[in-house]
């Protein structure tokens, strides 16, 4: 314990950057969880205070927001890094609403390229000025979106990001993402009053001084670009002060363009409270959760002394197998996965304030999906021929084409989709607007519990999902949430009528 560090608590632990040589080195001479007044640690320096994005909350049933998309130099190291930001910050502000609220959001495009906005996971209309990703906002233009959140919308953690086909990976990896929280009866009741409620947006940008950080080679796009640093709320390994007497509750968003994370607490078990699409009736006790790009998890942690923080471990998404087998790591070149061992992405400063044994029960979970009334099959990707090519990033053999309808479920139907991954690499399948449940996995793995909007389809695997097409009709998309794959054409159009 460094001598310059004092505070009126009985026992503290401060551990950070586990497994990361660089972080360990940087910190060994200066372990300081809180910047001294008058000094600010750069976001690139592990050990600064954990902070959350600005919180914007609805009042009287309406949330009015202006989001300006703009390139921005963010503080980094001794200088700055180039990013694309909403309202100047990465991540953008957190939007918090209640079921039944209306969000009136004006997007101003101050980028020098087109963009638009998607509310990932919200069960709202995909038409008109609602969650319509088929419209484009040109540079210099603005557009007002109006989202009517249904009164029976599931509580949970969602997010917003651009969705202009062809530039989604560069804009999101550049920093354009923010959380959306829909509060529910559990948040308002005593179920969670003894817990914190924090948002953690995980991203992995490339860091550099100019816009070249947004570029990726065609090989990197086929692999799915990964950045050179893992950030939580825009900060590298920030330190969160946690109390043993209070349960930590976190809403975690994987806003990375391609990277998967296995998240744990160094082996200690915790409660998995909610998926992408709302809560379990009772938490699942787990020692890790895996998040593909696009997925979210809400977890609750009874903190004990000795815990060191939130640890991310690499997940093998079969990038290399996707290469057709013959090519080794040498092909990865600069910029590809530098994340090969466990990394503490949020350090803890544990304060001993007693013991918490919190265990929420009887949460407002959704029921199971109704029986299917029709079915459909989809194939993701194509088998590689030894050398990867853009032609592999297809659904049912076809690259995305605007205006072509690829799936046309009847409004009110419940469809069972059999999604087969023909390729050698994993692809996270994502469907807009209509949540689904997972029925089975050909790998024999247990179907993912709860409701989802994004699900991993392992290399060669077939996953069956069940989707009620209720409440809204309209035209939108499903796609791979490795966003370079989406931009390469791994996306289809769905029209529900
Ligand atoms: Cu997260 Cu089609 O989106
Ligand atoms: Cu989405
Ligand atoms: Cu993919």
XYZ file of C-alpha atoms and ligand atoms in Angstrom:
502
model
C 0.000 0.000 0.000
C 1.591 3.283 -1.006
C 2.166 5.616 1.879
C 0.737 8.694 0.217
C -2.598 6.989 0.011
C -4.831 7.444 3.048
C -8.531 7.287 3.614
C -10.822 6.689 6.570
C -11.641 3.051 5.968
C -10.533 -0.076 7.727
C -9.302 -2.268 4.939
C -8.532 -1.567 1.338
C -7.360 -3.466 -1.567
C -6.244 -1.973 -4.721
C -5.254 -4.172 -7.569
C -5.209 -3.368 -11.179
C -4.062 -4.397 -14.573
C -3.691 -8.067 -13.684
C -1.993 -9.904 -16.491
C -1.041 -6.774 -18.325
C 2.658 -6.181 -18.243
C 2.439 -2.634 -19.431
C -0.198 -1.601 -16.935
C 1.710 -3.259 -14.138
C 4.870 -1.409 -15.064
C 3.189 1.923 -15.395
C 1.646 1.551 -11.994
C 4.395 0.063 -9.931
C 5.763 3.404 -8.914
C 2.503 5.230 -8.698
C -0.474 3.352 -7.370
C -3.006 6.059 -6.996
C -6.682 5.300 -7.392
C -7.793 8.906 -7.222
C -6.058 11.687 -9.026
C -4.815 14.360 -6.666
C -6.801 17.505 -6.996
C -5.323 19.627 -9.696
C -4.030 16.637 -11.630
C -5.924 14.549 -14.102
C -4.911 11.111 -15.191
C -5.253 10.624 -18.918
C -7.907 8.092 -19.968
C -5.042 5.970 -21.262
C -3.593 5.621 -17.763
C -4.922 2.792 -15.628
C -5.988 3.816 -12.154
C -8.152 6.839 -12.689
C -11.562 7.011 -11.092
C -14.261 4.935 -12.777
C -16.831 7.236 -14.318
C -19.999 6.725 -16.318
C -21.302 8.513 -19.380
C -23.598 11.486 -18.836
C -27.086 10.291 -17.868
C -30.118 11.754 -19.656
C -33.433 10.797 -18.058
C -36.962 11.215 -19.334
C -39.333 13.547 -17.549
C -43.130 13.394 -17.771
C -42.893 10.540 -20.222
C -40.605 12.240 -22.731
C -36.878 12.245 -23.294
C -35.729 14.972 -25.686
C -32.155 14.516 -26.822
C -29.845 16.090 -29.314
C -26.952 13.943 -30.422
C -24.261 15.533 -32.530
C -21.949 13.155 -34.325
C -18.549 14.709 -34.800
C -14.888 13.796 -35.066
C -13.076 14.668 -31.890
C -9.593 14.556 -30.427
C -9.907 12.908 -27.019
C -7.225 13.183 -24.332
C -4.886 10.229 -24.567
C -1.446 9.645 -23.149
C 0.529 12.859 -23.423
C -1.627 14.011 -26.292
C -4.861 13.052 -27.947
C -6.472 10.285 -29.974
C -8.799 10.611 -32.936
C -12.351 9.427 -32.305
C -15.895 9.830 -33.544
C -18.085 11.015 -30.714
C -21.672 11.800 -29.857
C -21.841 15.182 -28.107
C -18.088 15.125 -27.799
C -17.901 12.087 -25.579
C -17.077 8.409 -25.983
C -19.291 6.645 -25.142
C -22.210 8.958 -25.821
C -24.695 9.849 -23.097
C -26.813 7.120 -21.495
C -30.502 7.510 -22.313
C -32.757 6.352 -19.494
C -36.487 5.944 -19.988
C -39.503 4.108 -18.620
C -41.828 1.824 -20.551
C -44.505 3.968 -22.185
C -42.127 6.909 -22.690
C -41.375 8.675 -25.939
C -37.831 9.465 -27.046
C -37.485 12.455 -29.370
C -33.943 12.347 -30.618
C -32.393 14.759 -33.071
C -29.270 13.451 -34.718
C -26.978 16.090 -36.201
C -24.384 14.806 -38.588
C -21.253 16.909 -38.323
C -19.103 14.107 -39.751
C -17.845 14.316 -43.296
C -19.607 11.079 -44.200
C -23.200 9.773 -43.974
C -24.522 8.232 -40.791
C -27.836 7.371 -39.132
C -29.033 5.855 -35.869
C -30.233 2.483 -34.620
C -31.648 1.661 -31.194
C -30.257 -1.844 -30.814
C -32.637 -4.136 -28.938
C -35.493 -1.698 -28.455
C -38.828 -3.235 -29.343
C -40.108 -0.238 -31.280
C -41.395 0.332 -34.799
C -38.733 0.082 -37.554
C -40.738 2.420 -39.794
C -40.961 6.148 -40.498
C -39.080 8.283 -37.983
C -38.767 5.414 -35.526
C -35.934 2.827 -35.592
C -35.572 3.104 -39.352
C -32.042 2.165 -40.343
C -32.828 2.395 -44.050
C -32.702 6.186 -43.980
C -29.460 8.112 -44.263
C -28.436 11.395 -42.672
C -26.050 13.203 -45.007
C -23.098 15.244 -43.730
C -24.405 18.573 -42.445
C -27.968 17.277 -42.162
C -30.019 16.360 -39.149
C -32.982 14.119 -38.538
C -35.393 13.757 -35.660
C -36.262 10.241 -34.623
C -39.285 9.538 -32.449
C -39.380 6.256 -30.590
C -42.557 5.239 -28.781
C -41.476 2.735 -26.163
C -44.411 0.384 -25.520
C -45.957 0.415 -22.055
C -45.158 -3.294 -21.735
C -41.566 -2.981 -22.985
C -39.121 -5.179 -21.102
C -36.812 -3.411 -18.702
C -33.195 -3.826 -19.574
C -30.052 -2.541 -21.210
C -30.015 -1.585 -24.871
C -27.788 0.700 -26.905
C -27.642 3.064 -29.833
C -25.148 3.213 -32.657
C -24.939 4.177 -36.349
C -26.233 1.764 -38.972
C -25.392 3.225 -42.356
C -24.479 0.189 -44.444
C -20.815 0.113 -45.354
C -19.537 2.398 -42.589
C -20.939 0.761 -39.474
C -17.698 -0.865 -38.297
C -15.580 2.263 -38.736
C -18.091 4.540 -37.026
C -18.742 2.259 -34.062
C -15.075 1.388 -33.597
C -14.447 5.126 -33.831
C -16.549 5.581 -30.702
C -20.140 6.164 -31.779
C -22.186 4.205 -29.241
C -24.142 4.818 -26.085
C -26.331 2.896 -23.664
C -30.114 2.979 -23.419
C -31.641 1.839 -20.147
C -35.312 0.982 -19.883
C -36.261 0.990 -16.215
C -38.897 -1.408 -14.981
C -40.878 -2.429 -11.920
C -37.835 -4.155 -10.442
C -35.697 -1.049 -10.741
C -38.438 0.957 -9.069
C -39.189 -1.571 -6.327
C -37.227 -2.787 -3.373
C -35.731 -5.635 -5.415
C -32.707 -3.545 -6.223
C -32.672 -0.732 -3.697
C -29.612 -2.072 -1.924
C -27.623 -2.193 -5.155
C -25.752 0.233 -7.327
C -26.903 0.699 -10.926
C -23.967 1.306 -13.226
C -23.421 1.295 -16.950
C -20.241 -0.152 -18.438
C -19.733 0.237 -22.159
C -16.823 -1.865 -23.405
C -15.030 -0.818 -26.565
C -11.724 -1.600 -28.236
C -10.724 1.332 -30.428
C -7.538 1.738 -32.367
C -5.632 4.672 -30.976
C -3.825 7.214 -33.063
C -3.773 10.882 -33.897
C -5.702 10.897 -37.153
C -8.610 9.345 -38.985
C -6.513 6.426 -40.211
C -7.558 4.662 -36.979
C -10.930 4.131 -38.674
C -9.443 2.274 -41.613
C -8.950 -1.455 -41.878
C -7.332 -3.607 -44.535
C -9.525 -6.036 -46.415
C -7.918 -8.870 -44.458
C -8.749 -7.134 -41.187
C -12.323 -6.622 -42.333
C -12.688 -10.284 -43.157
C -11.309 -11.191 -39.741
C -13.363 -8.479 -38.074
C -11.198 -5.584 -36.920
C -10.031 -5.472 -33.332
C -8.529 -2.460 -31.620
C -5.342 -2.083 -29.654
C -6.765 -1.245 -26.250
C -9.811 -2.283 -24.217
C -11.737 0.550 -22.604
C -14.655 0.707 -20.175
C -16.631 3.927 -20.542
C -13.729 5.262 -22.570
C -11.183 4.627 -19.807
C -8.373 2.136 -19.583
C -8.643 -0.016 -16.432
C -10.355 2.623 -14.307
C -10.699 1.951 -10.598
C -14.088 1.540 -9.025
C -14.515 1.977 -5.302
C -16.771 -0.847 -4.133
C -18.115 -1.695 -0.690
C -18.483 -5.169 0.750
C -21.753 -4.109 2.331
C -23.407 -3.021 -0.885
C -24.174 -5.087 -3.969
C -22.753 -3.839 -7.222
C -25.145 -4.057 -10.175
C -23.777 -3.429 -13.644
C -25.279 -3.133 -17.076
C -22.531 -4.186 -19.451
C -22.646 -3.425 -23.180
C -20.202 -4.918 -25.674
C -19.888 -2.031 -28.111
C -16.791 -3.442 -29.815
C -16.845 -3.897 -33.556
C -15.693 -7.521 -33.514
C -14.207 -8.592 -30.232
C -15.841 -11.109 -27.921
C -15.200 -10.995 -24.170
C -15.414 -13.570 -21.454
C -16.034 -11.515 -18.311
C -15.437 -12.707 -14.785
C -14.291 -11.721 -11.333
C -11.235 -13.906 -11.032
C -13.264 -17.047 -10.358
C -15.651 -15.636 -7.755
C -19.268 -16.384 -8.559
C -21.762 -13.636 -9.210
C -25.376 -13.228 -10.337
C -26.360 -13.029 -13.973
C -29.539 -10.986 -13.670
C -30.514 -10.116 -17.238
C -29.652 -10.856 -20.855
C -29.939 -8.651 -23.921
C -33.672 -8.665 -23.516
C -34.608 -8.479 -19.878
C -34.358 -10.330 -16.630
C -34.429 -13.896 -15.489
C -37.109 -14.680 -12.867
C -34.229 -15.511 -10.543
C -30.566 -14.738 -11.148
C -28.299 -17.438 -12.506
C -25.224 -17.983 -10.409
C -22.223 -17.984 -12.729
C -18.489 -17.408 -12.712
C -18.403 -15.720 -16.107
C -20.518 -14.369 -18.929
C -19.503 -14.193 -22.587
C -20.538 -11.171 -24.628
C -20.324 -11.122 -28.407
C -20.387 -7.724 -30.098
C -23.840 -6.243 -29.585
C -24.770 -8.355 -26.561
C -25.459 -7.030 -23.066
C -25.591 -8.539 -19.608
C -26.780 -7.213 -16.292
C -24.910 -8.735 -13.392
C -24.941 -8.294 -9.622
C -21.900 -8.814 -7.466
C -21.700 -9.294 -3.719
C -18.267 -7.812 -3.183
C -15.829 -9.471 -0.825
C -12.368 -8.423 0.226
C -9.813 -10.002 -2.027
C -11.716 -9.277 -5.231
C -9.493 -7.478 -7.682
C -11.902 -6.362 -10.374
C -13.646 -7.177 -13.602
C -11.444 -9.379 -15.743
C -11.837 -9.851 -19.489
C -10.452 -12.996 -21.079
C -9.990 -13.551 -24.800
C -12.572 -15.663 -26.605
C -11.616 -17.786 -29.597
C -14.091 -16.930 -32.352
C -12.263 -19.128 -34.835
C -10.776 -16.217 -36.724
C -7.899 -18.398 -37.801
C -10.017 -21.323 -38.911
C -12.001 -18.869 -40.927
C -8.809 -18.281 -42.824
C -9.126 -21.646 -44.474
C -6.728 -23.419 -42.178
C -3.544 -22.933 -44.111
C -2.580 -19.535 -42.759
C -1.040 -18.960 -39.409
C -0.790 -16.055 -37.029
C 1.791 -14.414 -39.259
C -1.023 -13.335 -41.539
C -2.537 -11.259 -38.807
C -0.117 -8.439 -39.344
C -0.204 -5.191 -37.411
C -3.290 -4.139 -35.577
C -4.854 -7.558 -35.123
C -5.625 -9.140 -31.793
C -3.162 -7.997 -29.183
C -5.431 -9.318 -26.467
C -4.177 -12.754 -25.636
C -4.279 -13.001 -21.865
C -6.563 -12.007 -19.032
C -6.833 -8.294 -18.486
C -8.391 -6.441 -15.568
C -10.593 -3.896 -17.296
C -12.074 -2.379 -14.138
C -9.943 -2.456 -10.997
C -11.514 -2.529 -7.550
C -10.724 -0.530 -4.522
C -12.544 -2.603 -1.925
C -13.873 -0.880 1.177
C -14.923 -3.152 4.019
C -18.368 -2.046 5.163
C -19.803 -5.371 6.271
C -21.293 -8.188 4.273
C -23.864 -8.249 1.531
C -25.721 -11.445 0.713
C -28.202 -9.838 -1.627
C -30.091 -12.214 -3.908
C -32.962 -10.735 -5.908
C -35.905 -13.063 -6.337
C -39.105 -13.121 -8.374
C -37.977 -10.521 -10.846
C -40.224 -9.437 -13.683
C -39.072 -11.994 -16.218
C -40.720 -12.703 -19.535
C -42.442 -16.005 -20.070
C -41.242 -18.515 -22.612
C -41.888 -17.988 -26.302
C -45.238 -19.263 -27.600
C -45.324 -22.302 -29.887
C -44.076 -21.727 -33.411
C -46.619 -21.309 -36.199
C -44.138 -21.442 -39.081
C -40.490 -21.990 -39.771
C -37.648 -20.768 -41.929
C -34.006 -21.660 -42.533
C -31.070 -19.373 -43.030
C -27.445 -20.047 -43.795
C -24.691 -17.757 -42.621
C -21.520 -17.483 -44.612
C -19.970 -19.853 -47.087
C -17.262 -22.412 -46.658
C -13.838 -20.964 -47.369
C -11.832 -22.360 -50.253
C -8.525 -22.159 -48.515
C -8.333 -18.430 -49.016
C -10.833 -16.106 -47.488
C -12.718 -13.810 -49.810
C -15.467 -11.233 -49.567
C -17.779 -13.771 -51.211
C -17.957 -15.658 -47.942
C -19.755 -12.880 -46.075
C -23.237 -13.709 -47.267
C -26.551 -14.963 -45.940
C -28.219 -17.670 -48.015
C -25.481 -17.130 -50.580
C -26.391 -13.475 -51.116
C -24.763 -10.242 -50.069
C -27.039 -7.506 -48.746
C -28.927 -5.617 -51.420
C -31.053 -2.645 -50.447
C -34.629 -3.082 -51.623
C -34.587 -6.880 -51.849
C -36.742 -8.595 -49.204
C -35.096 -11.770 -47.945
C -37.548 -12.866 -45.248
C -41.228 -12.014 -45.005
C -42.834 -13.404 -41.849
C -46.525 -12.733 -41.334
C -47.394 -10.191 -38.668
C -48.593 -12.065 -35.604
C -46.812 -15.294 -36.492
C -44.278 -17.067 -34.315
C -41.436 -18.362 -36.444
C -38.771 -20.883 -35.683
C -35.577 -20.045 -37.555
C -32.908 -22.646 -38.142
C -29.699 -20.672 -38.604
C -26.741 -22.635 -39.899
C -23.232 -21.267 -39.941
C -21.496 -22.772 -42.955
C -18.270 -20.913 -42.420
C -15.201 -21.708 -40.386
C -15.555 -18.762 -38.054
C -18.161 -17.749 -35.476
C -20.784 -15.151 -36.372
C -23.094 -13.394 -33.878
C -26.582 -13.324 -35.421
C -28.642 -10.220 -34.630
C -32.261 -9.415 -35.471
C -33.710 -5.928 -35.076
C -37.015 -5.122 -33.321
C -38.275 -8.622 -32.441
C -36.613 -10.456 -29.515
C -36.280 -14.219 -29.623
C -35.477 -17.228 -27.480
C -32.900 -19.902 -28.261
C -34.424 -23.365 -28.723
C -31.434 -25.579 -29.453
C -27.803 -25.750 -30.519
C -26.424 -28.491 -32.737
C -23.170 -28.366 -30.806
C -25.033 -29.914 -27.889
C -24.410 -26.849 -25.742
C -27.399 -25.833 -23.637
C -29.544 -23.237 -25.392
C -28.789 -19.738 -24.103
C -31.341 -18.912 -21.384
C -33.690 -15.935 -21.471
C -34.634 -13.626 -24.309
C -32.067 -12.368 -26.791
C -31.563 -10.128 -29.758
C -28.063 -11.349 -30.552
C -26.793 -14.915 -30.369
C -23.499 -16.496 -31.299
C -23.584 -19.106 -34.056
C -20.373 -21.095 -33.695
C -18.371 -22.197 -36.736
C -20.272 -25.042 -38.365
C -23.048 -24.831 -35.812
C -26.828 -24.756 -36.295
C -28.883 -22.763 -33.806
C -32.686 -22.775 -33.672
C -34.390 -19.622 -32.400
C -38.060 -18.732 -31.920
C -39.343 -15.266 -32.762
C -42.815 -13.853 -32.092
C -43.496 -11.193 -34.742
C -45.837 -9.176 -32.562
C -46.662 -5.522 -31.914
C -44.932 -4.044 -34.959
C -44.801 -4.775 -38.647
C -42.350 -3.162 -40.987
C -39.080 -3.542 -42.823
C -35.694 -3.825 -41.173
C -32.664 -6.149 -41.077
C -30.896 -9.100 -39.479
C -27.139 -9.457 -39.740
C -23.845 -10.577 -38.334
C -22.827 -8.248 -35.493
C -19.158 -8.510 -36.363
C -19.692 -5.167 -37.993
C -17.124 -5.511 -40.739
C -18.999 -8.651 -41.815
C -22.225 -6.686 -41.860
C -20.555 -3.999 -43.971
C -19.216 -6.691 -46.319
C -22.792 -7.811 -46.947
C -23.668 -10.307 -44.230
C -27.101 -8.783 -43.755
C -30.605 -9.537 -44.960
C -33.824 -7.538 -45.138
C -36.905 -8.680 -43.279
C -40.422 -7.387 -43.950
C -43.117 -8.256 -41.462
C -46.652 -7.618 -42.731
Cu -26.454 -3.363 -33.126
Cu -28.269 -3.898 -36.717
O -27.357 -3.614 -34.909
Cu -29.837 -3.921 -33.723
Cu -19.669 -12.519 -38.990
